[in-house]
Structures are given as structure tokens and as C-alpha cells.
Short mmCIF file of C-alpha atoms in Angstrom, two decimals:
data_model
loop_
_atom_site.label_atom_id
_atom_site.label_comp_id
_atom_site.label_asym_id
_atom_site.label_seq_id
_atom_site.Cartn_x
_atom_site.Cartn_y
_atom_site.Cartn_z
CA MET A 1 98.11 108.40 119.56
CA ASP A 2 96.42 110.37 122.31
CA GLY A 3 92.71 109.67 122.37
CA ILE A 4 92.91 106.60 120.11
CA PRO A 5 91.68 103.49 121.93
CA ARG A 6 93.57 100.23 121.88
CA LYS A 7 92.08 96.78 121.54
CA THR A 8 93.40 93.73 123.35
CA LEU A 9 93.66 90.72 121.06
CA ASN A 10 93.03 87.12 122.06
CA ASP A 11 96.79 86.60 122.37
CA GLY A 12 97.05 89.37 124.97
CA ARG A 13 98.67 91.96 122.73
CA SER A 14 97.27 95.48 122.37
CA VAL A 15 96.77 97.15 118.98
CA PRO A 16 95.84 100.79 118.19
CA GLN A 17 92.31 100.74 116.80
CA PHE A 18 93.11 103.39 114.21
CA GLY A 19 95.88 103.54 111.63
CA LEU A 20 96.94 104.16 108.06
CA GLY A 21 96.30 101.82 105.15
CA VAL A 22 98.69 101.99 102.19
CA TYR A 23 96.77 99.91 99.64
CA HIS A 24 97.34 101.33 96.14
CA VAL A 25 99.83 103.91 97.43
CA PRO A 26 102.61 104.04 94.81
CA PRO A 27 105.91 102.67 96.15
CA GLU A 28 107.69 105.93 95.34
CA ASP A 29 105.19 107.90 97.48
CA THR A 30 104.92 105.52 100.43
CA ALA A 31 107.95 106.63 102.45
CA ASP A 32 106.90 110.30 102.55
CA LEU A 33 103.32 109.39 103.34
CA VAL A 34 104.26 107.07 106.21
CA ARG A 35 106.77 109.56 107.61
CA THR A 36 104.16 112.32 107.55
CA ALA A 37 101.55 110.10 109.17
CA LEU A 38 103.89 109.04 111.97
CA GLU A 39 104.96 112.63 112.60
CA LEU A 40 101.27 113.58 112.91
CA GLY A 41 100.75 110.86 115.51
CA TYR A 42 99.74 107.68 113.67
CA ARG A 43 101.14 104.53 115.27
CA HIS A 44 99.62 101.77 113.13
CA VAL A 45 100.45 101.06 109.47
CA ASP A 46 98.83 98.32 107.39
CA THR A 47 100.65 97.06 104.29
CA ALA A 48 100.94 93.78 102.37
CA GLN A 49 103.44 91.90 100.24
CA GLY A 50 101.08 92.33 97.31
CA TYR A 51 101.01 96.12 97.64
CA GLY A 52 104.64 96.37 96.60
CA ASN A 53 105.39 99.17 99.07
CA GLU A 54 106.76 97.47 102.18
CA ALA A 55 110.19 99.03 101.59
CA GLY A 56 108.58 102.47 101.59
CA VAL A 57 106.84 101.72 104.89
CA GLY A 58 110.19 100.82 106.44
CA GLU A 59 111.90 103.86 104.97
CA GLY A 60 109.13 106.14 106.25
CA LEU A 61 109.38 104.64 109.73
CA ARG A 62 113.13 105.21 109.88
CA ALA A 63 112.84 108.76 108.51
CA SER A 64 110.22 109.64 111.15
CA GLY A 65 112.56 108.89 114.03
CA ILE A 66 109.73 107.13 115.88
CA PRO A 67 111.07 104.08 117.76
CA ARG A 68 110.15 100.80 116.10
CA GLU A 69 108.54 99.49 119.28
CA ASP A 70 106.06 102.38 119.24
CA VAL A 71 104.61 101.51 115.80
CA TRP A 72 102.33 98.59 114.98
CA ILE A 73 103.14 97.19 111.53
CA THR A 74 100.90 94.71 109.73
CA THR A 75 101.74 92.92 106.51
CA LYS A 76 100.02 90.12 104.64
CA LEU A 77 101.12 86.93 102.93
CA ASP A 78 100.87 87.19 99.16
CA ASP A 79 98.57 84.74 97.39
CA GLY A 80 101.44 83.07 95.53
CA ARG A 81 103.47 82.43 98.69
CA HIS A 82 101.18 80.11 100.64
CA GLY A 83 103.69 77.30 100.17
CA ASP A 84 106.57 79.12 101.87
CA PRO A 85 105.35 81.69 104.44
CA ARG A 86 108.64 81.58 106.34
CA ALA A 87 110.68 82.68 103.30
CA ALA A 88 108.01 85.19 102.31
CA LEU A 89 108.01 86.81 105.74
CA ALA A 90 111.82 86.90 105.82
CA GLU A 91 111.71 88.88 102.57
CA SER A 92 109.10 91.25 104.03
CA LEU A 93 111.23 91.84 107.11
CA ASP A 94 114.20 92.64 104.88
CA ARG A 95 112.13 95.15 102.91
CA LEU A 96 110.68 96.68 106.08
CA GLY A 97 114.06 96.77 107.79
CA THR A 98 112.82 95.17 110.99
CA ASP A 99 113.20 91.85 112.77
CA HIS A 100 109.47 91.29 113.27
CA VAL A 101 106.02 92.42 112.24
CA ASP A 102 103.31 93.01 114.81
CA LEU A 103 100.67 91.22 112.75
CA PHE A 104 101.01 88.81 109.83
CA LEU A 105 97.84 87.92 107.94
CA VAL A 106 96.99 85.35 105.29
CA HIS A 107 95.78 87.85 102.70
CA ARG A 108 93.24 85.56 101.02
CA PRO A 109 92.21 81.93 101.37
CA GLY A 110 93.79 79.39 99.05
CA ASP A 111 94.19 75.66 98.48
CA ARG A 112 96.51 74.97 101.45
CA ASP A 113 95.01 77.06 104.19
CA VAL A 114 95.59 74.70 107.11
CA GLU A 115 99.20 74.09 106.09
CA THR A 116 99.71 77.81 105.68
CA TRP A 117 98.12 78.53 109.04
CA ARG A 118 100.38 76.01 110.76
CA ALA A 119 103.36 77.83 109.26
CA LEU A 120 102.10 81.16 110.63
CA ILE A 121 101.73 79.59 114.06
CA ASP A 122 105.38 78.56 113.86
CA LEU A 123 106.35 82.11 112.85
CA ARG A 124 104.41 83.50 115.79
CA ASP A 125 106.10 81.09 118.16
CA ALA A 126 109.48 82.08 116.74
CA GLY A 127 108.71 85.77 117.33
CA SER A 128 109.06 87.07 113.77
CA ALA A 129 105.29 87.63 113.64
CA ARG A 130 104.05 88.72 117.05
CA SER A 131 100.36 88.15 116.22
CA ILE A 132 98.75 86.25 113.36
CA GLY A 133 95.42 86.33 111.60
CA VAL A 134 93.57 86.11 108.31
CA SER A 135 91.91 88.39 105.79
CA ASN A 136 88.89 87.94 103.52
CA PHE A 137 88.07 84.45 104.84
CA SER A 138 84.65 82.87 105.29
CA ARG A 139 83.35 81.64 108.62
CA ARG A 140 83.70 78.10 107.34
CA GLY A 141 87.32 78.73 106.40
CA ILE A 142 88.16 80.09 109.84
CA ARG A 143 86.42 77.16 111.55
CA ALA A 144 88.58 74.78 109.51
CA LEU A 145 91.77 76.46 110.72
CA VAL A 146 90.68 76.36 114.34
CA HIS A 147 89.47 72.76 114.11
CA ALA A 148 92.78 71.61 112.63
CA THR A 149 95.13 73.55 114.90
CA GLY A 150 93.25 74.77 117.96
CA VAL A 151 94.60 78.28 117.27
CA VAL A 152 92.05 81.05 116.73
CA PRO A 153 93.16 83.95 114.53
CA ALA A 154 93.80 87.09 116.56
CA VAL A 155 92.37 89.23 113.74
CA HIS A 156 90.16 88.84 110.70
CA GLN A 157 90.45 91.72 108.24
CA ILE A 158 87.36 92.28 106.09
CA ARG A 159 85.73 95.08 104.18
CA ALA A 160 83.34 96.61 106.71
CA ASN A 161 81.71 100.00 107.13
CA PRO A 162 78.37 101.43 108.30
CA ARG A 163 76.78 100.71 104.91
CA THR A 164 77.88 97.06 104.77
CA PRO A 165 78.91 96.12 108.33
CA HIS A 166 78.70 92.34 107.82
CA ARG A 167 76.90 91.93 111.11
CA ALA A 168 76.79 88.11 110.96
CA MET A 169 80.55 87.93 110.48
CA GLN A 170 81.11 90.40 113.30
CA ALA A 171 78.88 88.32 115.58
CA PHE A 172 80.94 85.25 114.66
CA HIS A 173 84.10 87.15 115.57
CA ARG A 174 82.70 88.13 118.96
CA ARG A 175 81.74 84.54 119.75
CA HIS A 176 85.26 83.35 118.98
CA GLY A 177 87.24 86.28 120.38
CA ILE A 178 88.51 87.47 116.99
CA ALA A 179 89.12 91.18 116.45
CA THR A 180 87.52 92.71 113.35
CA GLU A 181 89.72 94.90 111.18
CA ALA A 182 87.82 97.03 108.68
CA TRP A 183 89.40 97.93 105.38
CA GLY A 184 87.57 100.46 103.20
CA PRO A 185 85.88 102.07 106.25
CA LEU A 186 84.75 105.08 104.19
CA ARG A 187 84.07 103.16 100.96
CA GLU A 188 86.72 105.22 99.17
CA GLY A 189 85.12 108.38 100.54
CA ARG A 190 81.66 107.71 99.16
CA LEU A 191 80.08 107.43 102.61
CA THR A 192 81.13 110.95 103.53
CA THR A 193 78.35 112.34 101.33
CA HIS A 194 75.63 110.27 103.02
CA PRO A 195 72.96 112.55 104.59
CA THR A 196 73.18 110.76 107.94
CA ALA A 197 76.93 111.21 108.15
CA ARG A 198 76.52 114.89 107.34
CA ARG A 199 73.76 115.39 109.94
CA VAL A 200 75.74 113.71 112.71
CA ALA A 201 78.86 115.65 111.74
CA ASP A 202 76.99 118.96 111.95
CA ARG A 203 75.56 117.98 115.34
CA VAL A 204 78.91 117.11 116.93
CA GLY A 205 81.09 119.69 115.16
CA ALA A 206 83.21 117.26 113.17
CA THR A 207 83.61 116.17 109.56
CA PRO A 208 81.60 113.29 108.06
CA ALA A 209 84.79 111.24 107.72
CA GLN A 210 85.60 111.76 111.38
CA VAL A 211 82.20 110.65 112.66
CA LEU A 212 82.17 107.59 110.40
CA LEU A 213 85.63 106.59 111.57
CA ARG A 214 84.64 107.19 115.20
CA TRP A 215 81.68 104.86 114.68
CA HIS A 216 84.17 102.09 113.80
CA LEU A 217 86.16 102.68 116.97
CA ASP A 218 83.12 102.90 119.22
CA ARG A 219 81.71 99.70 117.73
CA GLY A 220 84.99 97.93 118.55
CA LEU A 221 86.45 97.70 115.04
CA ILE A 222 90.03 98.41 114.03
CA ALA A 223 90.02 100.84 111.09
CA PHE A 224 92.71 102.19 108.77
CA PRO A 225 91.49 104.52 106.01
CA LYS A 226 93.76 105.18 103.05
CA THR A 227 94.67 108.62 101.82
CA THR A 228 97.66 110.20 100.12
CA SER A 229 96.71 113.73 101.18
CA PRO A 230 98.55 115.24 104.19
CA GLU A 231 95.49 117.35 104.92
CA ARG A 232 93.26 114.27 104.93
CA LEU A 233 95.75 112.42 107.14
CA ALA A 234 95.40 115.15 109.74
CA GLU A 235 91.62 115.29 109.35
CA ASN A 236 91.24 111.56 109.81
CA LEU A 237 93.44 111.60 112.92
CA GLY A 238 90.99 114.11 114.38
CA VAL A 239 88.81 111.08 115.08
CA ALA A 240 90.58 111.03 118.46
CA ARG A 241 88.69 114.17 119.53
CA VAL A 242 85.24 113.14 118.30
CA ARG A 243 82.61 111.96 120.76
CA LEU A 244 79.43 110.27 119.58
CA SER A 245 76.34 109.75 121.69
CA PRO A 246 74.34 106.51 121.68
CA ARG A 247 71.83 108.37 119.50
CA ASP A 248 74.55 109.23 116.98
CA LEU A 249 75.80 105.64 116.88
CA ARG A 250 72.29 104.30 116.30
CA ALA A 251 71.75 106.81 113.48
CA ILE A 252 74.93 105.62 111.74
CA ASP A 253 73.92 102.00 112.37
CA ARG A 254 70.79 102.67 110.31
CA MET A 255 72.91 103.50 107.27
CA ARG A 256 73.36 99.80 106.62
CA ARG A 257 71.85 98.18 103.59
CA ARG A 258 68.68 96.18 104.10
CA PRO A 259 68.13 93.59 105.31
#
């Protein structure tokens, strides 16, 4: 994607900072949505075993004609599969129609996190998951993984946006070299009506969604908003053309909840 920055992970791999999330996208709609997004210029798709639409992601990729190596695909280990990540990932790869995913995340913490994390390390070493990370963990939970294995997650995916940026967690990530992925970057669109987002958008000649998404990129987060609208897909991708000044970024920073 021209104009979309990339972020280098702690394992040396480079991920597009902006992509498409397919949470709650019906399986029957996923292929068309992914194909449209890739044709527009998206190169990062975030799915999960629990979303039930991995097959649609794979179908959309093939229909787009975009080479597999040009698209970053993330999926996540389902909560009920912590005991057999290898088999679970093999099933995901079959549904996606690919021999690897670019990022495999533990979707949520469970009772066997260290054991599960060791299995993901093995999958990374085998090449079927090029990078590995976690989602919705606590700082304590991440410390336990690192203490037991010495392997720091490349990514931690959390709900983060200008209203609830989770600054302490982000600071923890920076100290440990973990990339922050933000799901729900627009809070299901609710942030686009915020007066600050509207003022900044008017000042820079963009939409509120675009300036909020640009804030994520400029603050070093990886963001993937979800939409099923082709028009919104194109609008969100316009983030590549938006430029925010330090003043604009500070104004959006002040949208956060107190304290």
C-alpha cells in the first residue's frame, strides 16, 4: 500500500501498519470483502479461528490475483484449542489455502499459556507461523511467557484507540520491544462523531475516520478497522494520504478518558 508505513517487529519481519479486520463479517460475505479490499490496495488482513471466516479470507485472496507473498495474513488460536495449536493451525492453513500465516496469535489467555506459547514457538521455528504473539493478555501474563521461554511476543493485540489508549500497556510494550496492534480503533465508528476528530478533519481536509486512523499509525500502532462497506474500505485506505501535525496529534491525544 503506497503511503502506508511498515513496522519492524522484534523478530526482524516487517508488517503493514494498516489493514482490514474481519471480525463479525459473515462467512458468506468475507470473500467478496477481502477481494475488494485487496484490489483497492490493502495488504494486511486480520482474521481468527473463532471468526469462522478463514476460508473466505483465502478465497478472497485467490480471487484478487494478488500474490500470496504480498499479503500479510494474521489468524488467532481459538480458546478451545490451546491443547493442540499445531493441529489447530494446520486446519487454519487448510481453510486459508496457504502453507503459512504471517502472524499467529493466542487469542485469549487460558489455563495452559506457557505450554501453548511453547507450541507457538515450535510452529514459528517450523515456518508455518512466521511471527507469533498474543492478544488480550495482561502484563503479568506476558511476563510469565517470557520468563518461562525467553521468547518475547512479536505482537500484542489489544483494544486501543484515542479514547482508551491503554498508555501503561503501550509503555510496557515499548520497554519490551512488543508491537501494539489496535483492534476497534474507531470504537465501532463512535469516535468519528467526537468534536476533536471533526475539528482536526476539517483542518487537514480529511474525514474524521481518516485522521483517527492516521493517529494510530503516527503513534506507532498497527490498526485494522472493520467495515463491510466498499465505500468505507476506500475511505479508510485514504489514511495513506493524511498528514497530521504535532498539534493535531496532541489534540487527538487529549481525547483519552481521564485519568
